Amino acid sequence: MSAAITTAPAGPRPGLPWRSSLAVFLLMLLAAAAAWMLTPRAPPAPSGADALPRLEVAVPTVIGEWQLVPSLQEQVDLAVDGDGERLISQPYDQTLLRTYQNARGEQILLAVAYTRQQSQEIKVHRPEVCYTAVGFEVLSLDPARLDVAAAGTPPVDGMRMVARSVHHTEAVSYWIRMGSIYSQNAVDTRLHLLAEGLQGRLRDGALVRASRVIADPAEAQAAYPQVEGFLAEFAAALTPEARALLLL
């Protein structure tokens, strides 16, 4: 007859020494505090007298020799993804699409967008991406110092682009204000947003884009001075509040 094998009831399992438990607790507390401090936060939404100006009101209908007109020329959307689909989640708080015409019948297409909060995932869309997404071929894209700022303000570092579709070709000048910088490429944008995010800040951003339809890409160099002359008059005509949204 085999002897019965008995096992003693298991006693309480030894736990971490209290000093180790305290150290783990303090590490978890520090990690939670660091995560809270590094979470980007947008400034409180302005209200009342400090509310953001409405672009459709702040941007005049007459800018120098240019007057607002209805146009049959459809503008490239400000919020399309890489596949040409319009984004369901609108990245902008305000947008403005207008056509201006002078006495000679020449037209300038103006697009303005503003967003209070930007992140790596949601930010001002670069025009070359939007144009490509809706079927344009970007023939050239070059950094440019745009002579549109008022005296005593920082120069505007923008871009010049020639884009062609099956319907028409455009000479485009634009700038993107990304927090406290003008962004001329996607790398600048991501690095700036990353640096600001690590300091717990969400930055606002703005895009100002003007273009003119041209018959041939070779006409772009002659079109840029007119487009940027319009942008200079546009910037000068803004209210101080609107200027603070769109320029440094």
Coordinates of N, CA and C in Angstrom, one line a residue, residues 97-203:
L97 N -11.8 81.2 -49.7 CA -11.4 81.0 -51.1 C -12.1 82.2 -51.9
R98 N -11.3 83.0 -52.6 CA -11.9 84.1 -53.3 C -11.1 84.3 -54.7
T99 N -11.8 85.0 -55.6 CA -11.2 85.4 -56.8 C -11.3 86.9 -56.9
Y100 N -10.2 87.5 -57.3 CA -10.1 89.0 -57.4 C -9.7 89.3 -58.9
Q101 N -10.3 90.4 -59.4 CA -10.0 90.7 -60.8 C -9.7 92.2 -60.9
N102 N -8.8 92.6 -61.8 CA -8.5 94.0 -62.0 C -9.2 94.5 -63.3
A103 N -9.0 95.8 -63.6 CA -9.8 96.4 -64.7 C -9.4 95.8 -66.1
R104 N -8.3 95.1 -66.2 CA -7.9 94.5 -67.4 C -8.4 93.1 -67.6
G105 N -9.2 92.6 -66.6 CA -9.8 91.3 -66.6 C -8.9 90.2 -66.1
E106 N -7.7 90.5 -65.6 CA -6.8 89.5 -65.1 C -7.3 89.1 -63.7
Q107 N -7.1 87.8 -63.4 CA -7.7 87.3 -62.1 C -6.6 86.7 -61.2
I108 N -6.7 86.9 -59.9 CA -5.9 86.2 -58.9 C -6.8 85.4 -58.1
L109 N -6.4 84.1 -57.9 CA -7.1 83.2 -57.0 C -6.4 83.3 -55.6
L110 N -7.2 83.5 -54.6 CA -6.7 83.7 -53.2 C -7.3 82.6 -52.3
A111 N -6.4 81.9 -51.6 CA -6.9 80.9 -50.6 C -6.2 81.2 -49.3
V112 N -7.0 81.3 -48.2 CA -6.4 81.6 -46.9 C -7.0 80.5 -45.9
A113 N -6.2 80.0 -45.0 CA -6.7 79.1 -44.0 C -6.0 79.3 -42.7
Y114 N -6.7 79.1 -41.6 CA -6.1 79.3 -40.2 C -6.6 78.1 -39.3
T115 N -5.6 77.6 -38.5 CA -6.0 76.6 -37.5 C -5.3 76.9 -36.2
R116 N -6.1 76.8 -35.1 CA -5.6 77.1 -33.8 C -4.7 76.0 -33.2
Q117 N -4.9 74.8 -33.6 CA -4.1 73.7 -33.0 C -3.5 72.8 -34.1
Q118 N -2.2 72.6 -34.0 CA -1.6 71.7 -35.0 C -0.9 70.6 -34.2
S119 N -0.8 69.4 -34.9 CA 0.0 68.3 -34.3 C 0.7 67.6 -35.5
Q120 N 1.4 66.5 -35.2 CA 2.1 65.8 -36.3 C 1.0 65.2 -37.2
E121 N -0.1 64.9 -36.7 CA -1.2 64.3 -37.6 C -2.1 65.3 -38.3
I122 N -2.3 66.4 -37.6 CA -3.3 67.4 -38.1 C -2.5 68.8 -38.2
K123 N -2.3 69.2 -39.4 CA -1.6 70.5 -39.5 C -1.9 71.1 -40.9
V124 N -1.4 72.3 -41.1 CA -1.6 73.0 -42.4 C -1.1 72.2 -43.5
H125 N -2.0 72.0 -44.5 CA -1.6 71.2 -45.7 C -0.8 72.0 -46.7
R126 N 0.3 71.4 -47.2 CA 1.1 72.1 -48.1 C 0.5 72.1 -49.5
P127 N 0.4 73.2 -50.2 CA -0.3 73.3 -51.5 C 0.2 72.2 -52.5
E128 N 1.5 71.9 -52.5 CA 2.0 71.0 -53.5 C 1.4 69.6 -53.3
V129 N 1.0 69.3 -52.1 CA 0.4 68.0 -51.8 C -1.1 68.0 -52.2
C130 N -1.8 69.1 -51.9 CA -3.2 69.2 -52.3 C -3.3 69.3 -53.9
Y131 N -2.4 70.0 -54.5 CA -2.5 70.1 -56.0 C -2.3 68.7 -56.6
T132 N -1.2 68.0 -56.1 CA -0.9 66.7 -56.7 C -2.1 65.8 -56.4
A133 N -2.7 65.9 -55.3 CA -3.8 65.0 -54.9 C -5.0 65.1 -55.8
V134 N -5.2 66.3 -56.4 CA -6.4 66.5 -57.3 C -6.0 66.4 -58.8
G135 N -4.8 65.9 -59.1 CA -4.5 65.7 -60.5 C -3.5 66.6 -61.1
F136 N -3.0 67.6 -60.4 CA -2.0 68.5 -61.0 C -0.6 67.8 -61.0
E137 N 0.2 68.2 -61.9 CA 1.6 67.9 -62.0 C 2.4 69.1 -61.5
V138 N 3.2 68.9 -60.4 CA 4.0 70.1 -60.0 C 5.2 70.1 -60.8
L139 N 5.3 71.2 -61.6 CA 6.5 71.3 -62.5 C 7.7 71.9 -61.9
S140 N 7.5 72.8 -60.9 CA 8.6 73.4 -60.2 C 8.1 73.8 -58.8
L141 N 9.0 73.8 -57.8 CA 8.7 74.2 -56.5 C 10.0 74.7 -55.9
D142 N 10.0 76.0 -55.6 CA 11.2 76.6 -55.1 C 11.0 77.6 -53.9
P143 N 11.9 77.6 -53.0 CA 11.8 78.5 -51.9 C 12.0 79.9 -52.4
A144 N 11.3 80.9 -51.8 CA 11.4 82.3 -52.3 C 11.2 83.2 -51.1
R145 N 11.9 84.3 -51.1 CA 11.7 85.4 -50.1 C 10.6 86.3 -50.7
L146 N 9.4 86.2 -50.1 CA 8.3 87.0 -50.7 C 8.3 88.4 -50.1
D147 N 8.3 89.4 -50.9 CA 8.4 90.8 -50.5 C 7.0 91.3 -50.2
V148 N 6.4 90.8 -49.2 CA 5.0 91.1 -48.9 C 4.8 91.7 -47.5
A149 N 5.9 91.6 -46.6 CA 5.7 92.1 -45.2 C 5.9 93.6 -45.1
A150 N 5.3 94.2 -44.1 CA 5.4 95.6 -43.9 C 6.8 95.9 -43.3
A151 N 7.2 97.2 -43.5 CA 8.5 97.6 -43.0 C 8.6 97.3 -41.5
G152 N 9.7 96.8 -41.0 CA 9.9 96.5 -39.6 C 9.5 95.2 -39.2
T153 N 8.9 94.4 -40.1 CA 8.4 93.0 -39.7 C 9.3 92.0 -40.4
P154 N 9.4 90.8 -39.9 CA 10.3 89.8 -40.5 C 9.9 89.5 -41.9
P155 N 10.9 89.2 -42.8 CA 10.6 88.8 -44.2 C 9.8 87.5 -44.2
V156 N 9.1 87.4 -45.3 CA 8.3 86.2 -45.4 C 9.0 85.2 -46.3
D157 N 9.3 84.0 -45.7 CA 10.0 82.9 -46.4 C 8.8 82.0 -46.9
G158 N 8.6 82.1 -48.2 CA 7.5 81.3 -48.8 C 8.0 80.4 -49.9
M159 N 7.1 80.0 -50.8 CA 7.4 79.1 -51.9 C 6.8 79.6 -53.2
R160 N 7.4 79.3 -54.3 CA 6.8 79.5 -55.7 C 6.6 78.1 -56.3
M161 N 5.5 78.0 -57.0 CA 5.2 76.7 -57.6 C 4.5 76.9 -58.9
V162 N 4.9 76.0 -59.9 CA 4.1 75.9 -61.1 C 3.5 74.6 -61.2
A163 N 2.2 74.6 -61.3 CA 1.4 73.3 -61.3 C 0.5 73.3 -62.6
R164 N 0.5 72.1 -63.2 CA -0.3 71.9 -64.5 C -1.2 70.8 -64.4
S165 N -2.5 71.0 -64.8 CA -3.5 69.9 -64.9 C -3.9 69.8 -66.4
V166 N -4.8 69.0 -66.7 CA -5.3 68.8 -68.1 C -6.1 70.0 -68.5
H167 N -6.5 70.8 -67.5 CA -7.4 72.0 -67.8 C -6.6 73.3 -67.9
H168 N -5.6 73.5 -67.0 CA -4.9 74.8 -67.0 C -3.6 74.6 -66.2
T169 N -2.8 75.7 -66.3 CA -1.6 75.8 -65.5 C -1.6 77.0 -64.6
E170 N -1.1 76.9 -63.4 CA -1.1 78.0 -62.4 C 0.3 78.3 -62.0
A171 N 0.6 79.6 -61.8 CA 1.8 80.1 -61.1 C 1.3 80.4 -59.7
V172 N 1.9 79.8 -58.7 CA 1.4 79.9 -57.3 C 2.5 80.4 -56.4
S173 N 2.2 81.4 -55.6 CA 3.1 81.8 -54.5 C 2.3 81.7 -53.2
Y174 N 3.0 81.2 -52.2 CA 2.4 80.9 -50.9 C 3.3 81.0 -49.8
W175 N 2.8 81.2 -48.6 CA 3.6 81.1 -47.4 C 2.8 80.3 -46.3
I176 N 3.5 79.6 -45.4 CA 2.9 78.9 -44.3 C 3.5 79.4 -43.0
R177 N 2.7 80.0 -42.2 CA 3.2 80.3 -40.8 C 2.9 79.2 -39.9
M178 N 3.9 78.6 -39.3 CA 3.8 77.5 -38.4 C 4.3 77.9 -37.1
G179 N 3.4 78.3 -36.2 CA 3.8 78.8 -34.9 C 4.6 80.0 -35.1
S180 N 5.9 79.9 -34.7 CA 6.8 81.1 -34.7 C 7.8 81.1 -35.9
I181 N 7.5 80.2 -36.9 CA 8.4 80.1 -38.0 C 7.6 80.2 -39.3
Y182 N 8.2 80.5 -40.4 CA 7.7 80.2 -41.7 C 8.2 78.9 -42.2
S183 N 7.4 78.0 -42.6 CA 7.8 76.6 -43.0 C 7.9 76.5 -44.5
Q184 N 9.1 76.1 -45.0 CA 9.3 75.9 -46.4 C 9.3 74.5 -46.8
N185 N 9.3 73.5 -45.9 CA 9.2 72.1 -46.2 C 8.7 71.3 -45.1
A186 N 8.3 70.1 -45.4 CA 7.6 69.2 -44.4 C 8.5 68.9 -43.2
V187 N 9.8 68.8 -43.5 CA 10.8 68.5 -42.4 C 10.8 69.6 -41.3
D188 N 10.9 70.9 -41.8 CA 10.8 72.0 -40.9 C 9.5 71.9 -40.0
T189 N 8.4 71.6 -40.7 CA 7.2 71.6 -40.0 C 7.2 70.5 -38.9
R190 N 7.6 69.3 -39.2 CA 7.6 68.2 -38.2 C 8.6 68.5 -37.0
L191 N 9.7 69.0 -37.4 CA 10.7 69.3 -36.3 C 10.2 70.4 -35.4
H192 N 9.6 71.4 -36.0 CA 9.1 72.5 -35.1 C 7.9 72.1 -34.2
L193 N 7.0 71.3 -34.8 CA 5.9 70.8 -34.0 C 6.4 69.8 -32.9
L194 N 7.4 69.0 -33.3 CA 8.0 68.1 -32.3 C 8.6 68.9 -31.1
A195 N 9.4 69.9 -31.4 CA 10.1 70.7 -30.4 C 9.0 71.4 -29.5
E196 N 8.0 71.9 -30.1 CA 7.0 72.6 -29.4 C 6.2 71.6 -28.5
G197 N 5.9 70.5 -29.1 CA 5.1 69.4 -28.4 C 5.9 69.0 -27.1
L198 N 7.2 68.8 -27.2 CA 8.0 68.4 -26.1 C 8.0 69.4 -25.0
Q199 N 7.7 70.7 -25.3 CA 7.5 71.7 -24.3 C 6.1 71.9 -23.9
G200 N 5.2 71.0 -24.3 CA 3.8 71.0 -23.9 C 3.0 72.1 -24.6
R201 N 3.4 72.5 -25.8 CA 2.6 73.5 -26.5 C 2.1 73.0 -27.8
L202 N 0.9 73.4 -28.1 CA 0.3 73.2 -29.5 C 0.3 74.6 -30.2
R203 N 0.9 74.7 -31.3 CA 1.0 75.9 -32.0 C -0.1 76.1 -33.1

